[in-house]
Coordinates of C-alpha atoms in Angstrom, one line a residue:
R1 CA -32.0 -51.1 116.8
P2 CA -31.6 -47.9 118.4
A3 CA -27.5 -47.5 118.0
D4 CA -28.0 -49.0 114.2
L5 CA -30.8 -45.7 114.2
R6 CA -28.4 -43.4 115.8
L7 CA -25.5 -44.4 113.7
V8 CA -27.6 -43.3 110.2
S9 CA -29.0 -40.3 112.0
K10 CA -25.4 -39.1 112.6
L11 CA -24.0 -40.1 109.2
N12 CA -26.7 -38.0 108.0
T13 CA -25.8 -34.8 109.0
L14 CA -22.3 -35.5 107.6
N15 CA -21.6 -33.2 104.6
D16 CA -21.0 -33.3 101.2
P17 CA -17.1 -33.1 100.3
M18 CA -16.3 -29.4 98.7
P19 CA -15.5 -29.9 95.0
S20 CA -11.8 -28.7 96.0
Q21 CA -11.2 -31.3 98.4
F22 CA -12.8 -34.0 96.0
E23 CA -10.6 -32.6 93.1
T24 CA -7.6 -33.3 95.2
L25 CA -8.6 -36.7 96.7
K26 CA -9.2 -37.6 93.2
D27 CA -5.4 -36.2 91.9
W28 CA -4.2 -38.0 94.8
L29 CA -5.5 -41.6 94.0
R30 CA -4.4 -40.9 90.5
D31 CA -1.4 -40.0 91.2
R32 CA -0.2 -38.0 88.5
N33 CA 3.8 -39.0 88.7
G34 CA 3.4 -42.0 87.3
S35 CA 3.0 -44.3 90.4
P36 CA -0.8 -44.6 91.1
F37 CA -1.2 -47.3 93.3
L38 CA -5.2 -47.9 92.5
T39 CA -5.3 -50.2 88.9
G40 CA -7.3 -51.7 86.7
Y41 CA -11.5 -51.9 88.1
E42 CA -10.8 -50.0 91.4
A43 CA -8.7 -47.0 89.7
E44 CA -12.4 -46.4 87.9
T45 CA -14.0 -45.5 91.9
W46 CA -13.0 -42.0 91.8
A47 CA -13.6 -41.1 87.9
E48 CA -17.3 -40.0 87.9
N49 CA -17.5 -36.7 89.3
K50 CA -20.7 -37.4 91.8
K51 CA -19.3 -36.1 95.4
E52 CA -22.8 -35.9 97.0
Q53 CA -22.1 -40.1 96.7
Y54 CA -19.4 -39.5 99.4
M55 CA -19.0 -37.8 102.7
C56 CA -16.8 -35.6 104.4
L57 CA -16.0 -36.5 108.1
K58 CA -14.2 -32.8 109.0
P59 CA -17.2 -30.0 109.2
P60 CA -17.1 -27.3 107.4
T61 CA -15.7 -23.9 108.4
A62 CA -17.5 -21.7 110.4
E63 CA -17.4 -19.0 108.2
N64 CA -18.7 -20.7 104.8
D65 CA -19.6 -17.7 102.8
P66 CA -19.2 -17.4 99.3
F67 CA -15.5 -15.5 99.3
T68 CA -14.4 -17.6 101.7
R69 CA -15.3 -20.9 99.4
Y70 CA -14.1 -18.7 96.9
T71 CA -10.6 -17.9 98.7
S72 CA -10.3 -22.1 99.6
N73 CA -11.1 -23.5 96.3
V74 CA -9.7 -20.6 93.8
L75 CA -7.1 -18.4 96.1
V76 CA -5.5 -20.8 98.1
G77 CA -4.2 -22.8 95.3
L78 CA -3.0 -19.5 93.0
Y79 CA -0.9 -18.3 96.3
H80 CA 0.7 -22.0 96.5
R81 CA 1.5 -22.0 92.6
L82 CA 2.8 -18.2 93.4
L83 CA 4.2 -17.9 96.4
G84 CA 3.4 -20.9 99.2
Q85 CA 5.6 -23.4 97.1
S86 CA 8.6 -21.4 97.3
L87 CA 8.4 -20.4 101.0
G88 CA 7.6 -23.6 102.2
T89 CA 3.8 -22.6 103.8
G90 CA 1.4 -25.0 104.6
E91 CA 1.4 -28.5 105.5
N92 CA 2.8 -31.2 103.5
L93 CA 0.5 -33.9 103.0
D94 CA 2.8 -36.2 100.4
K95 CA 6.3 -35.1 99.5
A96 CA 6.2 -37.4 96.4
T97 CA 2.5 -35.5 95.2
G98 CA 3.4 -31.9 96.6
H99 CA 0.2 -31.8 97.8
T100 CA 0.0 -29.4 100.6
S101 CA -3.0 -28.4 103.2
Y102 CA -3.8 -25.0 104.6
S103 CA -5.8 -24.2 107.6
S104 CA -9.2 -23.1 107.7
P105 CA -8.4 -20.6 110.3
S106 CA -5.5 -18.9 108.4
I107 CA -8.0 -19.1 104.9
S108 CA -11.5 -17.5 107.2
K109 CA -8.8 -14.9 108.7
T110 CA -7.6 -13.9 105.2
S111 CA -10.6 -14.1 104.0
N112 CA -12.0 -11.2 106.4
V113 CA -9.3 -9.5 106.1
I114 CA -9.6 -8.7 102.5
T115 CA -13.5 -8.5 103.1
T116 CA -12.6 -5.6 106.2
I117 CA -10.4 -3.8 103.5
L118 CA -12.5 -3.9 100.9
A119 CA -15.4 -2.7 103.1
S120 CA -13.0 0.0 104.4
L121 CA -12.1 1.5 100.7
L122 CA -15.8 1.3 99.0
P123 CA -17.3 4.4 101.4
V124 CA -14.1 6.3 100.7
L125 CA -13.7 5.6 96.8
T126 CA -17.5 6.7 96.3
I127 CA -16.9 9.9 98.3
F128 CA -13.8 10.9 96.3
V129 CA -15.4 9.8 93.1
L130 CA -19.1 11.9 94.0
N131 CA -16.3 14.7 95.2
Q132 CA -14.6 14.9 91.0
L133 CA -17.7 15.0 89.6
S134 CA -19.9 18.2 88.6
S135 CA -23.4 16.9 87.3
T136 CA -25.5 16.4 89.9
N137 CA -27.3 13.7 87.1
L138 CA -24.2 12.0 86.7
R139 CA -24.0 12.5 90.7
I140 CA -26.8 10.3 91.2
G141 CA -25.9 7.8 88.4
I142 CA -22.5 6.8 90.4
T143 CA -24.2 6.8 93.9
A144 CA -26.9 4.3 91.6
L145 CA -23.5 2.2 90.8
F146 CA -22.2 2.1 94.0
T147 CA -25.4 0.9 95.6
A148 CA -25.2 -1.4 93.6
T149 CA -21.5 -2.6 93.8
F150 CA -22.2 -2.3 97.4
S151 CA -25.4 -4.6 97.5
F152 CA -23.0 -7.2 95.2
M153 CA -20.5 -7.2 97.5
I154 CA -22.3 -7.9 100.7
T155 CA -23.7 -10.9 98.6
L156 CA -21.0 -12.1 97.6
F157 CA -18.7 -11.4 100.7
S158 CA -21.4 -12.6 103.4
S159 CA -24.1 -15.1 103.7
A160 CA -26.9 -12.6 104.6
K161 CA -30.2 -13.0 103.6
R162 CA -32.5 -10.9 100.9
V163 CA -33.8 -9.1 103.4
E164 CA -30.8 -8.1 105.1
I165 CA -29.2 -7.2 102.0
I166 CA -32.3 -5.0 101.2
M167 CA -32.1 -3.6 104.4
A168 CA -28.2 -2.7 104.2
T169 CA -28.4 -1.0 100.6
A170 CA -31.4 1.3 101.5
T171 CA -30.4 2.6 104.6

């Protein structure tokens, strides 16, 4: 039936969950505080790490570059353990387990702020370092190093294509 085909088509557009989302779900279902509600055979449902078998109903954030993913998957957890938990930031999803959610727009904004600061510091740092050197050969070597660092940062902090990275590095 056409309605079934449309439904299957829509299901195929859903994304796999991010690793951090999948691990949080598994952790919540296991309930490490000692009172899991899944017991017996159903407790093993989430034992495998085949996240591609599952789908996430919430679309990914608009900014989905490697650094934003790193911020979501690593830095948010570190922030929560070091500062967020004591400040009470984020939305507490489950008081018993302490699972907290941070908004995607805030994570993207934080990622953008860090990226912008690093992007503005790199040229100034390059000029400062080159000004300290007297050897022309050393200046050329350091310039090559900063150019490689710049291209690495573009790769890490953006979703730029290879040709865009080459063009940005060459200019």
